[in-house]
Amino acid sequence: MKRDFNLRRSWFEASARARLAGLLDAGSGKELLPPAAAEPSPHLAALGLPGAFDDGVVVGSGRLAGRPVLFAAQEGQFMGGGVGEIHGAKIVGLLRRALREGPDAVLLLLDSGGVRLHEANAGLIAISEIMRAVLAVRAAGIPVIGLIGGSCGAFGGMGIVAKLCSHLVISEEGRLALSGPEVIETVAGVEEFDARDRALVWRVTGGKHRFLMGDCQAFVDDDPAAFRAAVEALLAESPVDVDELAQLRRQQAALTQRLAVFGQCRDGLEVWQALGVAAPENVPMLDARALVSLKEGLSA
Amino acid sequence: MEILTFEYPSAPLALAGQPALCGVVGSGNLEILIRAGERPDYCRIRIHTSARGFGEIWQAVIGEFAAGNAAGGTEIAINDMGATPAIVSLRLVQTLAEYAGERQ
């Protein structure tokens, strides 16, 4: 029996499998190495910790608006989405498969604090292999689209992987950075960054800030349907990476410029003011549509 | 971590479907994988749990599940991160329903 409780569906709260169910065409998803065929991490077992059958990532193929895609969805609730040896190997294998099959896109549903510290060296190697594989897929003309809106955001090595993607879609709940707030506080002191100040964390790493800064190409509501619509729109543009070296040089110049303009800012609020936002204190209260039109106003 | 194995008689399950998975190995949660087993009138369960010393409670929860549901002919694997007995019972019934072909 189909029941419709008319509840709002949240990407943030959904599991990796539930996100995929909302993202792909109904019934089109086919999982590679499903739980019944996979093995939990031997490293975690050696440490006396229960593993997950899929090692915290769901990989496979499916369709989105009829177009063939490959996907990898990280499960943030398992070990903070940490990348262990099997977890990483599944993503790398999927990206190499993309080179062979040539799908219209590879979708990376990121939800990870980075390397799984229990498998430190294997995890670090896995991250570097994922980075190389993402670049190889892009070089073959296949877009890699990152989707960020889970509870763990995209930090550490997966923050780097995110920025190697052709396009990023993010929600207000999503976060993207290299070092996590607690790491910065531990290393540089609470005067530098107060990780308990959640509002500050989101003003510095959150989806709205990343979108206003141009680090992410699409900003969406916390809803699987909204993520799906954003990916559909990106696919319709038939994104291809052209003239890579010139593009990299432009990006490098833009980053140098960014450091010069915003380098002294202590808070997202100051950055938004410098960007030309008339009332930066109102940004956290804006809904997705209002923020997108604010951004369009800035670039005009 | 503690590894527990149980085998209980249970009424044979009429329909055997594709392997079914429910839940996530997150704090206070667990994942359950049900697939076809060898003996049609028994249900075999293997549990990896982060919480040590709860064998008797697992035995009671699983025993009640095997007695109250037709779960014969299944092999059930559980990865647990400290789920409460109520959560375990709900997830078992949820996974069995999915295995038997009742999609939510």
CSV table of C-alpha atoms in Angstrom, one decimal:
chain,number,residue,atom,x,y,z
A,1,MET,CA,0.0,0.0,0.0
A,2,LYS,CA,1.3,3.4,-0.9
A,3,ARG,CA,1.0,5.9,1.9
A,4,ASP,CA,1.6,9.6,1.5
A,5,PHE,CA,2.1,11.4,4.8
A,6,ASN,CA,3.0,14.5,2.8
A,7,LEU,CA,6.2,14.9,4.9
A,8,ARG,CA,9.0,17.1,3.7
A,9,ARG,CA,11.9,15.0,2.6
A,10,SER,CA,15.3,16.0,3.8
A,11,TRP,CA,18.6,15.2,2.0
A,12,PHE,CA,20.5,16.0,5.2
A,13,GLU,CA,18.6,13.4,7.2
A,14,ALA,CA,18.3,10.7,4.5
A,15,SER,CA,20.7,7.7,4.4
A,16,ALA,CA,22.9,7.3,1.3
A,17,ARG,CA,20.4,4.8,-0.2
A,18,ALA,CA,17.4,7.0,0.5
A,19,ARG,CA,19.2,9.9,-1.3
A,20,LEU,CA,19.9,7.8,-4.3
A,21,ALA,CA,16.2,6.7,-4.4
A,22,GLY,CA,15.2,10.4,-4.6
A,23,LEU,CA,17.9,11.4,-7.0
A,24,LEU,CA,17.7,8.7,-9.8
A,25,ASP,CA,14.8,7.7,-12.0
A,26,ALA,CA,12.5,5.4,-10.1
A,27,GLY,CA,13.8,1.8,-10.1
A,28,SER,CA,16.8,2.6,-12.4
A,29,GLY,CA,19.5,2.3,-9.7
A,30,LYS,CA,21.7,-0.9,-9.9
A,31,GLU,CA,24.2,-1.3,-7.1
A,32,LEU,CA,27.6,-2.8,-7.8
A,33,LEU,CA,29.1,-4.9,-5.0
A,34,PRO,CA,25.8,-4.9,-3.1
A,35,PRO,CA,25.9,-5.6,0.7
A,36,ALA,CA,25.3,-9.3,0.2
A,37,ALA,CA,28.4,-9.5,-2.1
A,38,ALA,CA,30.7,-7.2,-0.2
A,39,GLU,CA,33.0,-7.6,2.8
A,40,PRO,CA,33.2,-5.3,5.9
A,41,SER,CA,36.6,-3.6,6.5
A,42,PRO,CA,39.2,-6.0,7.9
A,43,HIS,CA,41.0,-3.1,9.5
A,44,LEU,CA,38.0,-2.2,11.6
A,45,ALA,CA,37.5,-5.9,12.6
A,46,ALA,CA,41.2,-6.0,13.7
A,47,LEU,CA,40.5,-3.0,16.0
A,48,GLY,CA,37.4,-4.7,17.4
A,49,LEU,CA,34.9,-2.4,15.7
A,50,PRO,CA,31.8,-3.6,13.7
A,51,GLY,CA,32.1,-2.7,10.0
A,52,ALA,CA,29.4,-2.1,7.5
A,53,PHE,CA,28.7,-4.5,4.6
A,54,ASP,CA,29.1,-1.8,2.0
A,55,ASP,CA,32.0,-0.1,4.0
A,56,GLY,CA,30.0,3.1,4.0
A,57,VAL,CA,29.6,3.8,0.3
A,58,VAL,CA,27.0,2.7,-2.2
A,59,VAL,CA,28.3,2.6,-5.9
A,60,GLY,CA,26.5,1.7,-9.0
A,61,SER,CA,24.7,2.8,-12.2
A,62,GLY,CA,21.4,4.3,-12.9
A,63,ARG,CA,19.5,6.9,-15.0
A,64,LEU,CA,18.6,10.5,-14.2
A,65,ALA,CA,16.0,12.0,-16.5
A,66,GLY,CA,16.7,9.1,-18.8
A,67,ARG,CA,20.5,9.7,-19.1
A,68,PRO,CA,22.9,7.1,-18.0
A,69,VAL,CA,25.0,8.0,-14.9
A,70,LEU,CA,27.3,6.2,-12.5
A,71,PHE,CA,27.0,7.1,-8.8
A,72,ALA,CA,28.9,6.8,-5.5
A,73,ALA,CA,27.0,7.8,-2.4
A,74,GLN,CA,28.8,8.0,1.0
A,75,GLU,CA,27.0,7.1,4.2
A,76,GLY,CA,27.8,9.9,6.7
A,77,GLN,CA,26.3,8.1,9.6
A,78,PHE,CA,28.8,5.2,9.4
A,79,MET,CA,32.2,6.4,10.8
A,80,GLY,CA,31.6,10.0,9.7
A,81,GLY,CA,31.7,8.9,6.0
A,82,GLY,CA,35.4,8.2,6.5
A,83,VAL,CA,37.3,6.9,3.6
A,84,GLY,CA,38.8,3.5,4.4
A,85,GLU,CA,40.6,1.1,2.1
A,86,ILE,CA,37.5,-0.7,0.7
A,87,HIS,CA,35.4,2.4,0.7
A,88,GLY,CA,38.1,4.2,-1.4
A,89,ALA,CA,38.7,1.2,-3.7
A,90,LYS,CA,34.9,1.1,-4.5
A,91,ILE,CA,34.9,4.8,-5.6
A,92,VAL,CA,38.2,4.4,-7.6
A,93,GLY,CA,36.8,1.3,-9.3
A,94,LEU,CA,33.6,3.1,-10.2
A,95,LEU,CA,35.5,6.1,-11.7
A,96,ARG,CA,37.6,3.7,-13.8
A,97,ARG,CA,34.5,2.0,-14.9
A,98,ALA,CA,33.2,5.4,-16.1
A,99,LEU,CA,36.3,5.6,-18.4
A,100,ARG,CA,35.2,2.2,-20.0
A,101,GLU,CA,31.4,2.8,-20.1
A,102,GLY,CA,31.3,6.5,-20.9
A,103,PRO,CA,28.2,7.5,-18.9
A,104,ASP,CA,26.8,11.0,-19.3
A,105,ALA,CA,28.1,11.9,-15.8
A,106,VAL,CA,29.5,10.5,-12.6
A,107,LEU,CA,27.6,11.7,-9.5
A,108,LEU,CA,29.5,11.8,-6.2
A,109,LEU,CA,27.1,12.2,-3.3
A,110,LEU,CA,29.7,13.4,-0.8
A,111,ASP,CA,29.2,13.1,3.0
A,112,SER,CA,32.5,12.6,4.6
A,113,GLY,CA,35.0,14.0,7.2
A,114,GLY,CA,37.8,12.7,5.0
A,115,VAL,CA,40.2,9.8,5.7
A,116,ARG,CA,39.0,7.2,8.1
A,117,LEU,CA,41.6,7.5,10.8
A,118,HIS,CA,41.4,3.9,11.8
A,119,GLU,CA,42.8,3.0,8.3
A,120,ALA,CA,45.0,6.1,8.1
A,121,ASN,CA,47.6,5.1,5.5
A,122,ALA,CA,45.3,3.0,3.3
A,123,GLY,CA,42.7,5.9,3.5
A,124,LEU,CA,45.3,8.5,2.4
A,125,ILE,CA,46.4,6.4,-0.5
A,126,ALA,CA,42.7,5.8,-1.4
A,127,ILE,CA,42.1,9.6,-1.4
A,128,SER,CA,45.0,10.2,-3.8
A,129,GLU,CA,43.8,7.4,-6.1
A,130,ILE,CA,40.3,9.0,-6.1
A,131,MET,CA,41.8,12.4,-7.0
A,132,ARG,CA,43.7,10.9,-9.9
A,133,ALA,CA,40.7,9.0,-11.1
A,134,VAL,CA,38.4,12.0,-11.0
A,135,LEU,CA,40.8,13.9,-13.1
A,136,ALA,CA,41.1,11.0,-15.6
A,137,VAL,CA,37.3,10.9,-15.9
A,138,ARG,CA,37.1,14.6,-16.5
A,139,ALA,CA,40.0,14.4,-19.0
A,140,ALA,CA,37.9,11.8,-20.9
A,141,GLY,CA,35.1,14.5,-21.3
A,142,ILE,CA,32.8,13.0,-18.7
A,143,PRO,CA,31.6,15.5,-16.1
A,144,VAL,CA,32.0,14.6,-12.4
A,145,ILE,CA,29.2,16.2,-10.4
A,146,GLY,CA,29.6,16.5,-6.6
A,147,LEU,CA,26.5,16.8,-4.4
A,148,ILE,CA,27.0,18.2,-0.9
A,149,GLY,CA,24.2,18.3,1.7
A,150,GLY,CA,24.9,15.6,4.3
A,151,SER,CA,25.6,15.9,8.0
A,152,CYS,CA,29.4,15.5,7.6
A,153,GLY,CA,29.8,17.9,4.7
A,154,ALA,CA,32.9,17.4,2.5
A,155,PHE,CA,36.0,17.8,4.6
A,156,GLY,CA,39.7,16.7,4.5
A,157,GLY,CA,40.6,14.6,1.5
A,158,MET,CA,37.0,14.6,0.3
A,159,GLY,CA,37.0,18.4,0.4
A,160,ILE,CA,39.9,18.2,-2.1
A,161,VAL,CA,38.0,15.6,-4.2
A,162,ALA,CA,35.0,17.9,-4.2
A,163,LYS,CA,37.0,20.8,-5.6
A,164,LEU,CA,38.3,18.5,-8.4
A,165,CYS,CA,34.8,17.9,-9.6
A,166,SER,CA,33.5,19.6,-12.7
A,167,HIS,CA,30.5,21.0,-10.9
A,168,LEU,CA,29.2,21.1,-7.3
A,169,VAL,CA,25.7,21.3,-6.0
A,170,ILE,CA,25.3,22.3,-2.4
A,171,SER,CA,22.4,23.0,0.1
A,172,GLU,CA,22.4,25.4,3.0
A,173,GLU,CA,23.1,22.4,5.3
A,174,GLY,CA,26.1,21.3,3.3
A,175,ARG,CA,29.6,22.3,4.3
A,176,LEU,CA,32.8,22.3,2.2
A,177,ALA,CA,36.4,22.9,3.5
A,178,LEU,CA,39.7,21.3,4.0
A,179,SER,CA,40.4,21.2,7.8
A,180,GLY,CA,37.3,20.8,9.9
A,181,PRO,CA,36.4,23.3,12.6
A,182,GLU,CA,37.5,21.2,15.5
A,183,VAL,CA,40.9,20.6,13.8
A,184,ILE,CA,41.4,24.3,13.3
A,185,GLU,CA,40.5,25.0,16.9
A,186,THR,CA,42.8,22.3,18.2
A,187,VAL,CA,45.8,23.4,16.1
A,188,ALA,CA,45.4,27.2,16.1
A,189,GLY,CA,43.5,27.8,19.3
A,190,VAL,CA,39.9,28.9,20.1
A,191,GLU,CA,40.8,32.6,19.4
A,192,GLU,CA,41.4,31.6,15.8
A,193,PHE,CA,38.3,29.6,15.4
A,194,ASP,CA,35.5,28.6,17.8
A,195,ALA,CA,34.3,25.3,16.6
A,196,ARG,CA,31.3,25.3,19.1
A,197,ASP,CA,29.9,28.4,17.4
A,198,ARG,CA,27.8,26.6,14.9
A,199,ALA,CA,26.6,29.8,13.2
A,200,LEU,CA,30.2,30.8,12.6
A,201,VAL,CA,31.1,27.4,11.3
A,202,TRP,CA,28.3,27.6,8.7
A,203,ARG,CA,29.1,31.3,7.8
A,204,VAL,CA,32.7,30.1,7.0
A,205,THR,CA,32.2,26.6,5.5
A,206,GLY,CA,28.4,26.4,4.8
A,207,GLY,CA,26.6,26.0,1.5
A,208,LYS,CA,25.4,29.7,1.3
A,209,HIS,CA,29.0,31.0,1.8
A,210,ARG,CA,30.4,28.5,-0.8
A,211,PHE,CA,27.7,29.5,-3.3
A,212,LEU,CA,28.2,33.2,-2.8
A,213,MET,CA,32.0,32.8,-3.3
A,214,GLY,CA,31.5,30.8,-6.5
A,215,ASP,CA,32.9,27.6,-5.1
A,216,CYS,CA,29.7,25.7,-5.9
A,217,GLN,CA,27.8,26.1,-9.1
A,218,ALA,CA,24.3,25.4,-7.8
A,219,PHE,CA,22.5,26.1,-4.5
A,220,VAL,CA,19.4,24.1,-3.7
A,221,ASP,CA,16.9,23.4,-0.9
A,222,ASP,CA,17.6,20.5,1.5
A,223,ASP,CA,15.4,18.1,-0.6
A,224,PRO,CA,16.3,15.2,-2.9
A,225,ALA,CA,14.0,16.5,-5.6
A,226,ALA,CA,15.9,19.8,-5.6
A,227,PHE,CA,19.3,18.1,-5.9
A,228,ARG,CA,17.8,16.0,-8.8
A,229,ALA,CA,16.5,19.1,-10.6
A,230,ALA,CA,19.9,20.8,-10.2
A,231,VAL,CA,21.8,17.8,-11.7
A,232,GLU,CA,19.2,17.6,-14.5
A,233,ALA,CA,19.8,21.2,-15.3
A,234,LEU,CA,23.6,20.7,-15.4
A,235,LEU,CA,23.3,17.6,-17.6
A,236,ALA,CA,21.0,19.5,-20.0
A,237,GLU,CA,23.8,22.1,-20.5
A,238,SER,CA,26.0,19.2,-21.7
A,239,PRO,CA,28.9,20.4,-19.6
A,240,VAL,CA,32.3,19.7,-21.1
A,241,ASP,CA,35.7,20.7,-19.9
A,242,VAL,CA,37.4,22.7,-22.6
A,243,ASP,CA,40.8,24.4,-22.7
A,244,GLU,CA,41.8,23.1,-19.3
A,245,LEU,CA,45.2,24.8,-18.9
A,246,ALA,CA,43.8,28.3,-19.7
A,247,GLN,CA,40.9,27.5,-17.3
A,248,LEU,CA,43.3,26.5,-14.5
A,249,ARG,CA,45.3,29.7,-15.0
A,250,ARG,CA,42.1,31.7,-14.7
A,251,GLN,CA,41.2,29.9,-11.6
A,252,GLN,CA,44.7,30.4,-10.1
A,253,ALA,CA,44.5,34.1,-10.9
A,254,ALA,CA,41.0,34.3,-9.3
A,255,LEU,CA,42.3,32.6,-6.1
A,256,THR,CA,45.2,35.0,-5.8
A,257,GLN,CA,42.8,37.9,-6.2
A,258,ARG,CA,40.4,36.3,-3.6
A,259,LEU,CA,43.2,36.1,-1.1
A,260,ALA,CA,44.1,39.8,-1.7
A,261,VAL,CA,40.5,41.0,-1.3
A,262,PHE,CA,39.3,38.8,1.5
A,263,GLY,CA,42.5,37.7,3.2
A,264,GLN,CA,41.9,39.9,6.3
A,265,CYS,CA,38.3,38.9,6.9
A,266,ARG,CA,37.5,37.0,10.1
A,267,ASP,CA,34.0,35.9,9.4
A,268,GLY,CA,31.6,35.1,6.5
A,269,LEU,CA,29.7,38.3,7.3
A,270,GLU,CA,32.8,40.4,6.5
A,271,VAL,CA,33.4,38.5,3.3
A,272,TRP,CA,29.8,39.0,2.1
A,273,GLN,CA,30.1,42.7,2.8
A,274,ALA,CA,33.3,42.9,0.8
A,275,LEU,CA,31.4,41.0,-2.0
A,276,GLY,CA,28.9,43.8,-2.1
A,277,VAL,CA,26.0,42.2,-0.3
A,278,ALA,CA,23.9,45.1,1.0
A,279,ALA,CA,22.7,43.4,4.2
A,280,PRO,CA,25.1,40.6,5.0
A,281,GLU,CA,23.4,39.9,8.4
A,282,ASN,CA,20.3,38.8,6.5
A,283,VAL,CA,22.0,36.2,4.4
A,284,PRO,CA,21.5,33.3,6.9
A,285,MET,CA,17.8,33.9,6.9
A,286,LEU,CA,17.4,33.8,3.1
A,287,ASP,CA,15.7,30.8,1.4
A,288,ALA,CA,17.3,29.1,-1.6
A,289,ARG,CA,15.5,31.2,-4.3
A,290,ALA,CA,16.3,34.5,-2.6
A,291,LEU,CA,20.0,33.6,-2.2
A,292,VAL,CA,20.3,32.6,-5.9
A,293,SER,CA,18.8,35.9,-7.0
A,294,LEU,CA,21.1,37.7,-4.6
A,295,LYS,CA,24.0,36.0,-6.2
A,296,GLU,CA,22.8,36.8,-9.7
A,297,GLY,CA,22.5,40.4,-8.6
A,298,LEU,CA,26.2,40.4,-7.5
A,299,SER,CA,27.5,39.0,-10.7
A,300,ALA,CA,25.5,41.4,-12.8
B,1,MET,CA,33.4,-6.0,19.8
B,2,GLU,CA,31.5,-9.2,20.5
B,3,ILE,CA,30.4,-11.8,17.9
B,4,LEU,CA,27.2,-13.7,18.7
B,5,THR,CA,25.7,-16.6,16.7
B,6,PHE,CA,22.1,-17.9,17.2
B,7,GLU,CA,20.0,-20.5,15.5
B,8,TYR,CA,16.3,-20.7,16.1
B,9,PRO,CA,13.5,-22.8,14.7
B,10,SER,CA,11.1,-20.6,12.8
B,11,ALA,CA,8.1,-21.2,10.5
B,12,PRO,CA,9.3,-21.4,6.9
B,13,LEU,CA,9.1,-18.2,4.9
B,14,ALA,CA,7.0,-18.7,1.8
B,15,LEU,CA,8.6,-16.3,-0.6
B,16,ALA,CA,12.4,-15.9,-0.8
B,17,GLY,CA,13.4,-12.7,-2.4
B,18,GLN,CA,16.6,-10.8,-3.2
B,19,PRO,CA,18.9,-10.1,-0.2
B,20,ALA,CA,17.5,-7.2,1.8
B,21,LEU,CA,19.3,-4.5,3.8
B,22,CYS,CA,17.9,-2.1,6.3
B,23,GLY,CA,19.5,0.4,8.7
B,24,VAL,CA,22.9,2.0,9.0
B,25,VAL,CA,25.8,1.2,11.3
B,26,GLY,CA,25.6,4.5,13.1
B,27,SER,CA,25.4,5.4,16.8
B,28,GLY,CA,22.4,3.7,18.4
B,29,ASN,CA,21.5,2.1,15.1
B,30,LEU,CA,22.4,-1.1,13.3
B,31,GLU,CA,22.2,-2.7,9.8
B,32,ILE,CA,20.5,-6.0,9.1
B,33,LEU,CA,21.1,-8.1,6.0
B,34,ILE,CA,18.7,-11.0,5.3
B,35,ARG,CA,19.5,-13.6,2.6
B,36,ALA,CA,18.5,-17.1,1.9
B,37,GLY,CA,19.8,-19.7,4.3
B,38,GLU,CA,20.2,-23.5,4.1
B,39,ARG,CA,17.6,-25.0,6.4
B,40,PRO,CA,14.0,-24.0,5.5
B,41,ASP,CA,12.7,-24.3,9.1
B,42,TYR,CA,15.5,-22.5,10.8
B,43,CYS,CA,16.8,-18.9,11.0
B,44,ARG,CA,20.5,-18.4,11.5
B,45,ILE,CA,21.7,-15.1,12.9
B,46,ARG,CA,25.2,-13.7,13.3
B,47,ILE,CA,25.8,-10.5,15.1
B,48,HIS,CA,28.8,-8.2,15.3
B,49,THR,CA,28.1,-5.7,18.1
B,50,SER,CA,30.2,-2.9,19.5
B,51,ALA,CA,28.5,-3.3,22.9
B,52,ARG,CA,29.9,-6.3,24.9
B,53,GLY,CA,28.0,-8.3,27.5
B,54,PHE,CA,24.4,-8.1,26.1
B,55,GLY,CA,24.3,-11.7,24.8
B,56,GLU,CA,21.2,-12.6,27.0
B,57,ILE,CA,19.2,-9.6,25.7
B,58,TRP,CA,20.1,-10.4,22.1
B,59,GLN,CA,19.0,-14.0,22.7
B,60,ALA,CA,15.6,-12.8,24.1
B,61,VAL,CA,15.0,-10.3,21.3
B,62,ILE,CA,16.0,-12.7,18.5
B,63,GLY,CA,14.1,-15.6,20.1
B,64,GLU,CA,10.9,-13.5,20.2
B,65,PHE,CA,11.5,-12.5,16.5
B,66,ALA,CA,12.0,-16.1,15.4
B,67,ALA,CA,8.9,-17.3,17.3
B,68,GLY,CA,6.6,-14.5,16.2
B,69,ASN,CA,7.6,-14.3,12.5
B,70,ALA,CA,7.9,-16.8,9.6
B,71,ALA,CA,11.7,-16.3,9.2
B,72,GLY,CA,12.7,-19.9,8.5
B,73,GLY,CA,15.1,-20.4,5.6
B,74,THR,CA,16.9,-17.2,6.2
B,75,GLU,CA,20.4,-16.2,7.2
B,76,ILE,CA,20.5,-12.9,9.0
B,77,ALA,CA,23.7,-10.8,9.5
B,78,ILE,CA,23.8,-7.8,11.8
B,79,ASN,CA,26.3,-5.1,12.3
B,80,ASP,CA,25.4,-3.2,15.5
B,81,MET,CA,26.5,0.1,17.0
B,82,GLY,CA,24.6,0.0,20.3
B,83,ALA,CA,21.0,-0.1,19.1
B,84,THR,CA,18.4,-0.6,21.8
B,85,PRO,CA,16.2,-3.8,21.9
B,86,ALA,CA,13.2,-1.9,20.6
B,87,ILE,CA,15.2,-0.6,17.6
B,88,VAL,CA,16.6,-4.1,16.9
B,89,SER,CA,13.0,-5.6,16.9
B,90,LEU,CA,11.7,-3.0,14.6
B,91,ARG,CA,14.6,-3.3,12.1
B,92,LEU,CA,14.3,-7.1,12.1
B,93,VAL,CA,10.6,-6.9,11.1
B,94,GLN,CA,11.3,-4.2,8.6
B,95,THR,CA,14.1,-6.1,6.9
B,96,LEU,CA,12.1,-9.3,6.9
B,97,ALA,CA,9.2,-7.5,5.3
B,98,GLU,CA,11.5,-6.1,2.6
B,99,TYR,CA,13.0,-9.5,2.0
B,100,ALA,CA,9.6,-11.1,1.6
B,101,GLY,CA,8.9,-8.5,-1.1
B,102,GLU,CA,6.8,-5.9,0.7
B,103,ARG,CA,8.5,-2.7,-0.3
B,104,GLN,CA,7.7,0.3,1.9
